[in-house]
Amino acid sequence: MCGIVGCIAREASRRSEEVVMAGLARLEYRGYDSAGIATVSNAGLDYRKKAGKLANLQEKLEGEPLADATAAIGHTRWATHGSPSDTNSHPHVVDGGALALIHNGIIENASLLMRRIQKDHDIDPVSETDTEVVAHLLALTYHDVCDSGVTPGVDALAEAMRRVMPELQGTFTLLAIHRDCPDAIVAARRSSPLVIGLGDGQNYLGSDALAFSEWTDQCLEIGQDQMVVVTSDSVRVYDTHGNRQTPHEFTVDFSHERTSKGGWATYMEKEIHEQPRAVAETLENRTDEQGYLTLDELRISADVLRQLDKVIIIACGTAAYAGQVARYAIEHWCRIPCEVELAHEFRYRDPVLDQQTLVVAVSQSGETMDTIMAVRHAREQGARVLAIVNTPGSTISRESDAVLLTHAGPEIAVASTKAFTAQVTACYLLGLYLAQVRGNKYIDEIQDYLEKLSQIPDKMQTVLNTSSLVNEVARELGPKTESVIFLGRHVGYPIALEGALKLKEIAYIHAEGFAAGELKHGPIALVDEGQVVVTIVPTPRRPELHRKVISNIQEVRARGAYTIVVAEEGDDAVNEFAEVVFRVPQTPTLYMPLLSAIPLQIFACEVATARGCDVDQPRNLAKSVTVE
Ligand code: F6R
């Protein structure tokens, strides 16, 4: 939540401001309540900030341009403390305009610190944010440092940051500039992301490497409780004792084609259509010459995997639904109990964990705070943690024992689509790998499953190529529908939940997903004339499941529901009970979610468009949920 970007160049020019504004546009997915920028040069420090989307800040900058600068820091906000107003926007500029600070995270002891500052220094806050207090604290500490004999400038600012960090409780990425040192940006992080981008004669800072992907792919990871002093030619990283640290360097693959809309009206549409590639790339290079599955990045030994007696998948939102799909496959293939738990509930439940437990943390961003806290809890209890993430170098990947990367590429639309199907795919690979290592399946069986999995990208493409009916129905229902029920059984159940979530979050329609069998235990009371009910029908090759779901459709239809059905090609039994049928190619039951999720994503996207909603940036949401 909140996007942070910084740039520092050798000479004062428009460059740093332009880089920061372009970076903010790329990070707007992280929050879009308000935005701001501060710049500094030998001529002084200046800033602009504005509530609302980035366009409002751009407009303000056109009317009141900033002067040429060496350094710039920018922020796009997802409000936690205080409403999205101009005053609450970042940067927070204090000490008579000497220091500007931006912040991502939550300072839990902000009120306590503010009371102290008010009492000792007679400073009253102008905003309602937790960030402003840090800006005051940093400025006051800077004066203390200078008073103790340190020359005003970058070393004093770095020392002040080092002294302030331990006083802060909570999470933060902080970026500060000061008019005494226009040649440096001083930053610090704890449990919120910060990546440094290395350029030639200029360096960059970002909440994620996407912020500066246009300029460099060479990055440095900043560790927990570290601070960093960035100039145009150098990056110095320190721990909180002031000891110099060597950061991990890595390269990211952000080709322009993967980060632009590429002709699509929205990122969400583009990402829906990128799913065949996301799944294919997640499956790539996973077997050795003998056809054995090899998950090279999985740094947990086969011995440890053989001794496991339980798998717990932890995740939030869509990623948790990916986990729910995976549970069916993992239990079926590996005969090992597999639970799925929402990450934010996990540690409060006091789960039974030990060294024989494999905790699988599933996350697109790798920065979801609820999931990070659950990972930490699991490791403290002695469990092994495997991260399935889409963002290399992210906090979850760094803090886990092992990582399995999904190769979906950058996902920019707030609503997750390609990351979801890539997560399901990676979970299948994990399930098959466990089955192979633990001897639950013979190698020819594993190869057969892998072969069928490798056919999924082509089948996804077929779904995409034949989706015009979904668009048509969505355009017709979109403006007049206020409630949609989604039903599924077995692996169709998490897909029903996911279909409902997609519609809620981008079209603001009340939608609920139910296990089809649960309907008669209460929810069927919701159904009356015209209620739209979308049902995910299992393959007729599983007659015991298929029969029951067909009965469930009949039950809602008998009560006046308008029935939409997602069913396999050739499943003609559904025709007489459905107003509309969205077809997907035949595929093994366990893989069906990878296909049936797609019409529901397209449906939500088109309904949202028909209702005039902002598909990529739905209200109240942010892409990376970095607060608990
Ligand atoms: C919904 C959606 C969210 C995320 C959830 C977890 O479309 O995107 O529900 O799935 O916030 O995010 P990650 O996967 O980044 O941990």
XYZ file of C-alpha atoms and ligand atoms in Angstrom:
644
model
C 0.000 0.000 0.000
C 1.319 3.396 -0.944
C 3.917 3.628 -3.665
C 7.244 5.288 -3.110
C 9.738 6.399 -5.724
C 12.907 8.457 -5.690
C 15.568 9.552 -8.158
C 18.856 11.355 -7.732
C 21.012 12.710 -10.547
C 24.392 14.481 -10.712
C 23.167 17.768 -12.183
C 20.005 19.696 -11.435
C 17.520 19.260 -14.282
C 13.934 18.114 -14.904
C 15.156 14.531 -15.019
C 14.543 13.457 -11.397
C 11.059 14.947 -11.391
C 10.201 13.206 -14.672
C 11.504 9.861 -13.432
C 9.520 10.175 -10.210
C 6.291 11.163 -11.976
C 6.666 8.254 -14.425
C 7.415 5.945 -11.491
C 4.337 7.138 -9.628
C 2.213 6.361 -12.668
C 3.570 2.823 -12.611
C 3.070 2.491 -8.864
C -0.421 3.965 -8.809
C -1.715 0.405 -8.477
C -0.406 0.483 -4.890
C -2.704 3.330 -3.858
C -4.429 6.182 -5.567
C -6.047 8.338 -2.902
C -3.553 11.166 -3.337
C -0.069 11.828 -4.656
C 2.832 14.174 -4.030
C 6.397 15.001 -4.962
C 9.251 16.906 -3.309
C 12.444 18.023 -5.035
C 15.702 19.498 -3.833
C 18.636 21.309 -5.434
C 21.246 23.860 -4.353
C 18.469 26.417 -4.730
C 16.361 24.726 -2.015
C 13.554 22.270 -1.391
C 10.078 22.457 -2.891
C 7.033 20.210 -3.123
C 3.545 19.744 -4.568
C 0.823 17.383 -3.350
C -2.800 16.805 -4.183
C -5.687 14.578 -3.123
C -7.157 12.225 -5.722
C -5.517 10.421 -8.588
C -2.107 11.221 -10.010
C -3.722 13.256 -12.783
C -4.618 15.896 -10.145
C -0.970 16.234 -9.148
C 0.080 16.396 -12.812
C -2.381 19.206 -13.366
C -1.071 21.064 -10.323
C 2.498 20.706 -11.577
C 1.499 22.161 -14.937
C 0.082 25.231 -13.190
C 2.875 25.510 -10.615
C 5.999 23.889 -12.085
C 8.870 22.821 -9.861
C 12.388 24.140 -10.450
C 15.210 21.937 -11.796
C 16.427 19.557 -9.113
C 19.039 16.941 -8.365
C 16.822 14.734 -6.174
C 13.100 14.013 -6.185
C 10.928 11.783 -4.022
C 7.301 10.927 -4.816
C 4.437 9.147 -3.133
C 1.089 7.700 -4.133
C -1.118 7.083 -1.120
C -3.595 4.540 0.172
C -4.996 6.292 3.241
C -4.590 4.633 6.627
C -4.370 7.559 9.099
C -6.509 10.485 8.008
C -8.761 10.976 5.020
C -7.377 11.409 1.497
C -6.934 15.205 1.593
C -4.269 17.577 0.260
C -2.923 18.095 3.783
C -2.700 14.404 4.594
C -0.923 13.655 1.309
C 2.801 13.036 1.309
C 5.445 14.473 1.287
C 5.300 15.946 4.756
C 7.504 18.991 4.738
C 8.669 20.316 8.128
C 11.254 22.499 9.837
C 10.400 25.590 7.831
C 10.576 23.729 4.541
C 14.014 22.198 5.227
C 13.072 18.517 5.223
C 10.605 16.428 3.215
C 9.582 12.889 4.093
C 7.447 10.213 2.450
C 6.335 7.017 4.124
C 4.779 3.659 3.341
C 3.550 1.622 6.313
C 1.994 2.366 9.687
C 3.689 3.957 12.699
C 1.881 2.331 15.596
C 3.217 4.635 18.320
C 2.576 7.828 16.311
C 0.185 9.364 18.864
C 2.597 8.740 21.714
C 5.491 10.283 19.786
C 3.360 13.245 18.721
C 2.343 13.946 22.321
C 6.005 13.926 23.289
C 6.936 16.334 20.512
C 4.021 18.623 21.312
C 5.054 18.739 24.956
C 8.810 19.096 24.490
C 8.926 21.260 21.384
C 5.564 22.935 21.153
C 4.964 21.613 17.657
C 1.350 21.024 16.619
C 0.545 18.597 13.814
C -1.047 20.021 10.688
C -2.177 16.668 9.310
C -3.942 13.616 10.738
C -1.234 11.248 9.549
C 1.181 9.010 11.400
C 3.891 10.138 8.974
C 4.067 13.769 9.987
C 5.358 12.858 13.439
C 8.284 10.976 11.869
C 9.120 14.028 9.763
C 9.217 16.219 12.915
C 11.206 13.625 14.828
C 13.731 13.352 12.012
C 14.110 17.136 11.735
C 14.533 17.540 15.509
C 17.052 14.705 15.668
C 18.916 16.223 12.713
C 19.361 19.436 14.741
C 20.557 17.405 17.757
C 23.103 15.615 15.566
C 24.353 18.897 14.102
C 24.478 20.448 17.585
C 26.696 17.573 18.700
C 29.323 18.632 16.155
C 28.439 16.755 12.960
C 28.555 19.031 9.916
C 25.049 19.699 8.577
C 24.523 17.602 5.465
C 24.107 14.027 4.388
C 26.034 12.380 7.250
C 23.962 14.266 9.807
C 20.725 13.304 8.051
C 21.816 9.650 7.893
C 22.730 9.686 11.583
C 19.370 11.264 12.425
C 17.553 8.540 10.465
C 19.586 5.878 12.251
C 18.588 7.324 15.637
C 14.913 7.711 14.717
C 14.409 4.155 13.420
C 14.483 2.395 16.819
C 11.953 4.891 18.175
C 9.367 3.839 15.616
C 7.008 0.950 16.235
C 5.236 -0.540 13.250
C 6.195 -0.736 9.620
C 7.858 1.751 7.350
C 9.697 2.616 4.234
C 10.890 6.195 4.655
C 12.533 8.450 2.087
C 13.887 11.829 3.196
C 15.514 14.773 1.461
C 16.970 17.872 3.101
C 17.933 21.233 1.667
C 21.343 20.899 3.369
C 22.191 17.906 1.164
C 20.657 18.170 -2.305
C 23.005 15.409 -3.466
C 21.453 12.589 -1.383
C 18.290 10.707 -0.523
C 18.290 8.952 2.848
C 15.930 5.994 3.224
C 15.095 3.295 5.743
C 12.846 0.272 5.899
C 11.198 -2.143 8.300
C 8.653 -4.671 7.028
C 7.718 -2.467 4.064
C 9.434 -2.833 0.711
C 12.328 -0.795 -0.700
C 14.410 -1.566 -3.757
C 17.302 0.510 -5.114
C 17.833 0.799 -8.872
C 21.369 1.350 -10.124
C 21.807 3.721 -13.050
C 24.683 5.489 -14.727
C 25.228 8.817 -12.953
C 21.823 8.520 -11.349
C 20.203 6.099 -8.943
C 16.622 5.223 -8.118
C 14.531 4.084 -5.176
C 11.157 2.359 -5.345
C 8.604 0.339 -3.424
C 9.082 -2.104 -6.222
C 11.428 -2.285 -9.178
C 8.539 -1.516 -11.509
C 8.873 2.110 -10.353
C 12.089 2.549 -12.330
C 11.815 -0.354 -14.780
C 12.145 2.026 -17.740
C 15.652 3.114 -16.664
C 17.410 0.118 -15.128
C 17.044 -3.569 -14.399
C 19.956 -3.685 -11.902
C 18.635 -3.662 -8.371
C 19.731 -3.873 -4.759
C 17.616 -5.431 -2.039
C 17.451 -3.439 1.190
C 17.076 -5.730 4.203
C 14.959 -5.490 7.315
C 15.842 -2.577 9.621
C 18.429 -1.224 7.232
C 18.968 2.326 6.082
C 20.524 3.536 2.887
C 22.196 6.706 1.662
C 21.783 7.096 -2.084
C 23.664 9.661 -4.167
C 23.937 9.855 -7.950
C 27.072 7.665 -7.883
C 26.899 5.625 -4.707
C 24.668 3.508 -2.517
C 25.679 2.928 1.100
C 23.628 0.534 3.222
C 23.835 0.384 7.036
C 22.220 -1.517 9.871
C 20.761 0.373 12.839
C 24.153 0.314 14.596
C 25.698 2.176 11.704
C 27.628 -0.872 10.421
C 28.069 -0.982 6.659
C 26.084 -3.826 4.986
C 26.515 -5.492 1.605
C 23.151 -5.588 -0.158
C 22.124 -8.416 -2.457
C 22.216 -7.372 -6.121
C 19.733 -8.783 -8.617
C 18.434 -8.200 -12.121
C 14.752 -7.914 -12.974
C 13.119 -8.724 -16.272
C 10.702 -5.912 -17.020
C 10.493 -5.613 -20.761
C 8.317 -2.667 -21.785
C 5.838 -5.006 -23.447
C 5.139 -6.563 -20.038
C 4.498 -3.276 -18.258
C 2.478 -1.302 -20.814
C -1.170 -1.837 -21.793
C -0.080 -2.982 -25.248
C -3.233 -1.826 -27.038
C -5.725 -3.140 -24.472
C -8.190 -0.726 -22.901
C -7.239 -1.868 -19.403
C -4.390 -3.749 -17.742
C -6.933 -6.251 -16.453
C -8.006 -7.226 -19.984
C -4.392 -7.491 -21.043
C -3.535 -9.636 -18.044
C -6.544 -11.917 -18.575
C -5.252 -12.511 -22.102
C -1.702 -13.120 -20.867
C -2.761 -16.195 -18.913
C -1.722 -18.822 -21.453
C 1.776 -17.339 -21.373
C 1.814 -16.966 -17.574
C 0.939 -20.636 -17.128
C 3.315 -21.793 -19.878
C 6.211 -19.826 -18.365
C 5.430 -21.104 -14.880
C 5.637 -24.656 -16.276
C 8.819 -24.059 -18.286
C 12.037 -26.014 -17.541
C 10.615 -28.039 -14.701
C 11.755 -31.540 -15.731
C 15.144 -33.219 -16.193
C 16.216 -35.428 -19.099
C 14.583 -38.508 -17.559
C 11.290 -36.667 -17.207
C 11.540 -36.215 -13.429
C 10.088 -33.059 -12.045
C 12.887 -30.811 -10.729
C 12.000 -27.649 -8.872
C 15.486 -26.143 -8.786
C 14.720 -23.126 -6.668
C 13.054 -25.318 -3.995
C 15.759 -25.316 -1.344
C 14.150 -27.942 0.909
C 15.722 -31.388 0.757
C 13.833 -34.445 -0.442
C 14.392 -36.016 3.005
C 12.618 -33.159 4.717
C 9.752 -33.336 2.224
C 9.373 -37.072 2.834
C 9.008 -36.502 6.571
C 6.228 -33.945 6.285
C 2.941 -34.871 7.873
C 0.902 -31.787 7.027
C 0.715 -28.945 4.521
C -0.865 -25.602 5.432
C -1.391 -23.045 2.707
C -1.569 -19.441 3.921
C -2.640 -16.548 1.718
C -5.218 -13.786 1.344
C -7.988 -13.031 -1.126
C -7.529 -14.469 -4.576
C -4.243 -16.115 -3.579
C -6.135 -17.970 -0.824
C -8.621 -19.224 -3.427
C -5.654 -20.509 -5.447
C -4.656 -22.357 -2.276
C -8.150 -23.788 -1.904
C -7.983 -25.153 -5.442
C -4.539 -26.622 -4.736
C -5.728 -28.425 -1.620
C -7.844 -30.852 -3.683
C -4.840 -31.751 -5.832
C -2.279 -31.991 -3.027
C -4.446 -34.245 -0.862
C -5.459 -36.390 -3.834
C -1.946 -36.835 -5.223
C 0.107 -36.904 -2.020
C -2.316 -38.332 0.553
C -1.119 -35.729 3.024
C -3.528 -33.505 4.971
C -3.621 -30.027 3.482
C -5.313 -27.067 5.153
C -5.855 -23.615 3.711
C -5.974 -20.676 6.062
C -6.409 -16.949 5.551
C -3.045 -15.510 6.554
C -4.548 -12.858 8.831
C -6.416 -15.512 10.862
C -3.581 -18.019 10.935
C -1.496 -16.914 13.890
C -4.474 -15.952 16.040
C -5.783 -19.502 15.753
C -2.555 -20.735 17.374
C -2.152 -23.490 14.768
C -0.354 -26.719 15.601
C 2.939 -26.508 13.719
C 6.252 -28.303 13.933
C 9.180 -29.343 11.748
C 6.982 -31.845 9.934
C 4.654 -29.072 8.759
C 5.159 -27.446 5.400
C 3.614 -23.990 5.325
C 3.085 -22.721 1.790
C 2.719 -18.934 1.555
C 1.052 -17.921 -1.711
C 1.337 -14.287 -2.780
C 1.538 -12.362 -6.027
C 3.285 -9.330 -4.567
C 5.275 -11.129 -1.892
C 4.607 -8.026 0.210
C 1.171 -8.702 1.726
C 1.684 -7.839 5.393
C -0.873 -10.386 6.656
C 0.990 -13.136 4.830
C 4.412 -11.864 5.954
C 3.292 -11.972 9.598
C 1.913 -15.485 9.117
C 5.213 -16.606 7.555
C 7.116 -15.223 10.535
C 4.767 -16.977 12.954
C 5.151 -20.285 11.122
C 8.936 -20.070 11.169
C 8.993 -19.164 14.850
C 7.012 -22.353 15.506
C 9.608 -24.405 13.628
C 7.628 -25.091 10.451
C 9.311 -25.018 7.017
C 7.985 -22.242 4.851
C 7.811 -22.401 1.082
C 6.837 -19.213 -0.726
C 4.946 -19.293 -4.014
C 5.404 -15.692 -5.181
C 5.395 -13.725 -8.396
C 7.891 -11.075 -7.316
C 11.509 -12.154 -7.006
C 13.323 -10.450 -4.138
C 10.080 -9.655 -2.306
C 9.894 -9.861 1.487
C 7.991 -13.171 1.557
C 10.466 -14.799 -0.804
C 13.397 -13.550 1.277
C 11.947 -14.633 4.587
C 10.916 -18.140 3.529
C 12.996 -21.321 3.568
C 12.342 -21.936 -0.101
C 10.747 -20.228 -3.067
C 8.792 -21.428 -6.072
C 8.352 -18.552 -8.488
C 5.293 -18.043 -10.618
C 6.319 -16.469 -13.890
C 3.214 -14.404 -14.571
C 5.197 -11.199 -15.185
C 4.191 -7.899 -13.592
C 0.510 -7.795 -12.641
C -0.637 -4.188 -12.592
C -4.452 -4.283 -12.493
C -5.571 -4.369 -8.882
C -7.795 -7.401 -9.476
C -5.620 -10.481 -9.754
C -6.083 -12.681 -12.828
C -2.935 -14.110 -14.393
C -1.219 -14.305 -11.009
C -4.106 -16.503 -9.809
C -3.830 -19.073 -12.596
C -0.028 -19.023 -12.303
C -0.358 -19.639 -8.533
C -2.681 -22.585 -9.119
C -0.187 -23.949 -11.666
C 2.764 -23.580 -9.279
C 0.755 -25.314 -6.531
C 0.087 -28.209 -8.927
C 3.820 -28.460 -9.615
C 4.458 -28.539 -5.889
C 1.797 -31.229 -5.398
C 3.240 -33.382 -8.168
C 6.760 -32.873 -6.845
C 5.695 -33.958 -3.362
C 3.956 -36.988 -4.854
C 7.133 -37.860 -6.773
C 9.526 -37.402 -3.854
C 7.272 -39.154 -1.363
C 6.541 -42.007 -3.779
C 2.760 -41.481 -3.875
C 2.730 -41.654 -7.659
C 4.819 -43.534 -10.175
C 6.920 -41.482 -12.538
C 4.745 -42.375 -15.555
C 1.690 -41.119 -13.665
C 3.477 -37.863 -12.830
C 4.487 -37.483 -16.467
C 0.906 -38.042 -17.547
C -0.309 -35.310 -15.167
C 2.447 -32.975 -16.388
C 1.610 -33.678 -20.013
C -2.036 -32.754 -19.416
C -0.968 -29.663 -17.499
C 1.191 -28.601 -20.432
C -1.948 -28.606 -22.627
C -3.626 -26.002 -20.421
C -2.147 -22.865 -22.085
C -3.633 -23.889 -25.464
C -6.982 -24.640 -23.859
C -6.896 -21.263 -22.100
C -6.302 -19.649 -25.470
C -9.401 -21.423 -26.795
C -11.461 -20.025 -23.913
C -10.148 -16.539 -24.672
C -10.764 -16.868 -28.410
C -14.357 -17.939 -27.879
C -15.347 -15.519 -25.152
C -17.529 -13.107 -27.144
C -20.713 -14.558 -25.583
C -19.385 -13.749 -22.105
C -18.838 -10.118 -23.130
C -22.288 -9.918 -24.699
C -24.080 -11.286 -21.631
C -22.029 -9.094 -19.280
C -22.830 -5.960 -21.299
C -26.508 -6.776 -21.166
C -26.666 -7.701 -17.458
C -24.068 -5.208 -16.196
C -26.166 -2.048 -15.912
C -29.247 -3.763 -14.460
C -27.841 -6.371 -12.065
C -27.348 -5.693 -8.365
C -26.697 -9.165 -7.010
C -25.053 -12.317 -8.369
C -24.705 -15.717 -6.721
C -21.896 -18.066 -7.762
C -22.129 -21.802 -7.097
C -19.519 -24.537 -7.344
C -18.737 -27.943 -5.932
C -15.307 -29.588 -5.369
C -12.678 -27.493 -7.252
C -15.527 -25.428 -8.664
C -16.247 -24.096 -5.167
C -13.124 -21.883 -4.840
C -13.763 -20.740 -8.400
C -17.261 -19.649 -7.350
C -15.665 -17.672 -4.514
C -13.137 -16.147 -6.898
C -15.823 -15.258 -9.465
C -17.781 -13.459 -6.744
C -14.703 -11.616 -5.467
C -13.822 -10.372 -8.964
C -17.317 -8.965 -9.454
C -17.452 -7.325 -6.012
C -14.083 -5.664 -6.252
C -14.258 -4.159 -9.708
C -17.996 -3.815 -10.460
C -19.169 -3.036 -6.886
C -21.991 -5.545 -7.259
C -23.003 -7.583 -4.291
C -21.849 -11.093 -5.146
C -21.449 -14.227 -3.097
C -19.918 -17.583 -3.815
C -21.320 -20.713 -2.204
C -20.529 -24.388 -2.180
C -23.440 -25.655 -4.272
C -24.360 -28.204 -1.609
C -24.641 -25.478 1.006
C -27.395 -23.694 -0.868
C -30.226 -25.657 0.691
C -28.834 -24.930 4.179
C -29.752 -21.259 3.962
C -28.575 -19.208 0.989
C -31.345 -20.479 -1.289
C -33.641 -18.093 0.576
C -31.919 -15.298 -1.369
C -33.119 -16.632 -4.696
C -36.230 -15.181 -6.279
C -37.378 -14.019 -9.696
C -34.491 -12.817 -11.865
C -31.667 -13.486 -9.380
C -28.554 -14.111 -11.481
C -26.911 -17.406 -10.495
C -23.640 -18.475 -12.113
C -22.801 -22.156 -11.656
C -19.491 -23.857 -12.391
C -20.435 -27.333 -13.576
C -17.947 -30.201 -13.141
C -17.192 -32.545 -15.998
C -19.851 -35.186 -16.775
C -16.943 -37.655 -16.560
C -17.351 -37.250 -12.787
C -21.064 -38.202 -12.801
C -21.428 -38.191 -8.996
C -20.387 -34.504 -8.908
C -22.032 -33.508 -12.172
C -25.449 -34.924 -11.255
C -25.566 -33.054 -7.976
C -24.610 -29.713 -9.470
C -27.245 -30.093 -12.190
C -29.799 -30.659 -9.413
C -28.596 -27.475 -7.689
C -29.133 -25.493 -10.895
C -32.640 -26.921 -11.173
C -33.346 -25.897 -7.586
C -32.483 -22.230 -8.182
C -34.188 -22.191 -11.555
C -37.382 -23.488 -10.014
C -37.306 -20.360 -7.848
C -37.001 -17.983 -10.760
C -33.205 -17.583 -11.053
C -31.568 -16.441 -14.277
C -29.017 -19.220 -14.699
C -25.591 -18.850 -16.282
C -23.512 -21.984 -16.476
C -19.809 -22.617 -17.068
C -19.591 -26.117 -18.524
C -17.336 -28.346 -20.584
C -17.636 -28.659 -24.332
C -20.023 -31.508 -25.092
C -21.843 -31.371 -21.760
C -25.310 -31.083 -23.289
C -27.092 -32.064 -20.095
C -26.770 -28.450 -18.888
C -28.533 -26.919 -21.898
C -32.103 -27.271 -20.712
C -31.374 -25.712 -17.308
C -29.343 -22.709 -18.404
C -30.259 -19.370 -19.950
C -26.625 -19.026 -21.021
C -23.747 -21.516 -21.234
C -20.080 -20.419 -21.249
C -18.072 -23.303 -22.705
C -14.573 -24.426 -21.760
C -12.570 -27.275 -23.352
C -12.568 -30.731 -21.773
C -9.794 -31.207 -19.235
C -9.060 -33.330 -16.138
C -11.251 -32.342 -13.191
C -8.407 -31.016 -11.060
C -7.248 -28.685 -13.843
C -10.694 -27.327 -14.647
C -10.271 -24.212 -12.426
C -7.530 -22.955 -14.735
C -10.131 -22.753 -17.506
C -13.356 -21.977 -15.683
C -11.846 -18.958 -13.890
C -11.375 -17.164 -17.222
C -15.016 -16.562 -18.262
C -15.689 -15.267 -14.749
C -12.774 -12.812 -14.977
C -13.983 -11.598 -18.374
C -17.542 -11.355 -17.052
C -16.467 -9.171 -14.104
C -14.278 -6.980 -16.298
C -17.038 -6.392 -18.853
C -19.758 -5.821 -16.224
C -17.483 -3.255 -14.518
C -16.861 -1.513 -17.847
C -20.582 -1.477 -18.635
C -21.210 0.168 -15.251
C -18.550 2.800 -15.895
C -16.245 1.566 -13.122
C -12.477 2.029 -13.093
C -11.496 -1.555 -13.862
C -7.786 -1.266 -13.065
C -8.084 0.903 -9.983
C -11.276 0.025 -8.109
C -12.279 2.248 -5.224
C -10.825 1.681 -1.751
C -8.376 -0.978 -2.929
C -4.649 -1.173 -3.545
C -2.593 -3.808 -5.269
C -0.148 -4.557 -2.476
C -1.759 -4.706 0.930
C 1.211 -3.818 3.077
C -0.711 -3.055 6.264
C -2.349 -5.550 8.614
C -8.130 -9.829 -5.621
C -6.767 -9.630 -5.197
C -6.458 -9.763 -3.748
C -5.068 -10.407 -3.562
C -4.691 -10.410 -2.082
C -3.346 -11.051 -1.850
O -8.256 -9.709 -7.000
O -5.903 -9.329 -5.975
O -7.429 -10.478 -3.072
O -5.091 -11.703 -4.073
O -4.665 -9.100 -1.605
O -2.334 -10.382 -2.530
P -0.951 -11.069 -2.812
O -1.181 -12.208 -3.735
O -0.096 -9.999 -3.415
O -0.431 -11.541 -1.485
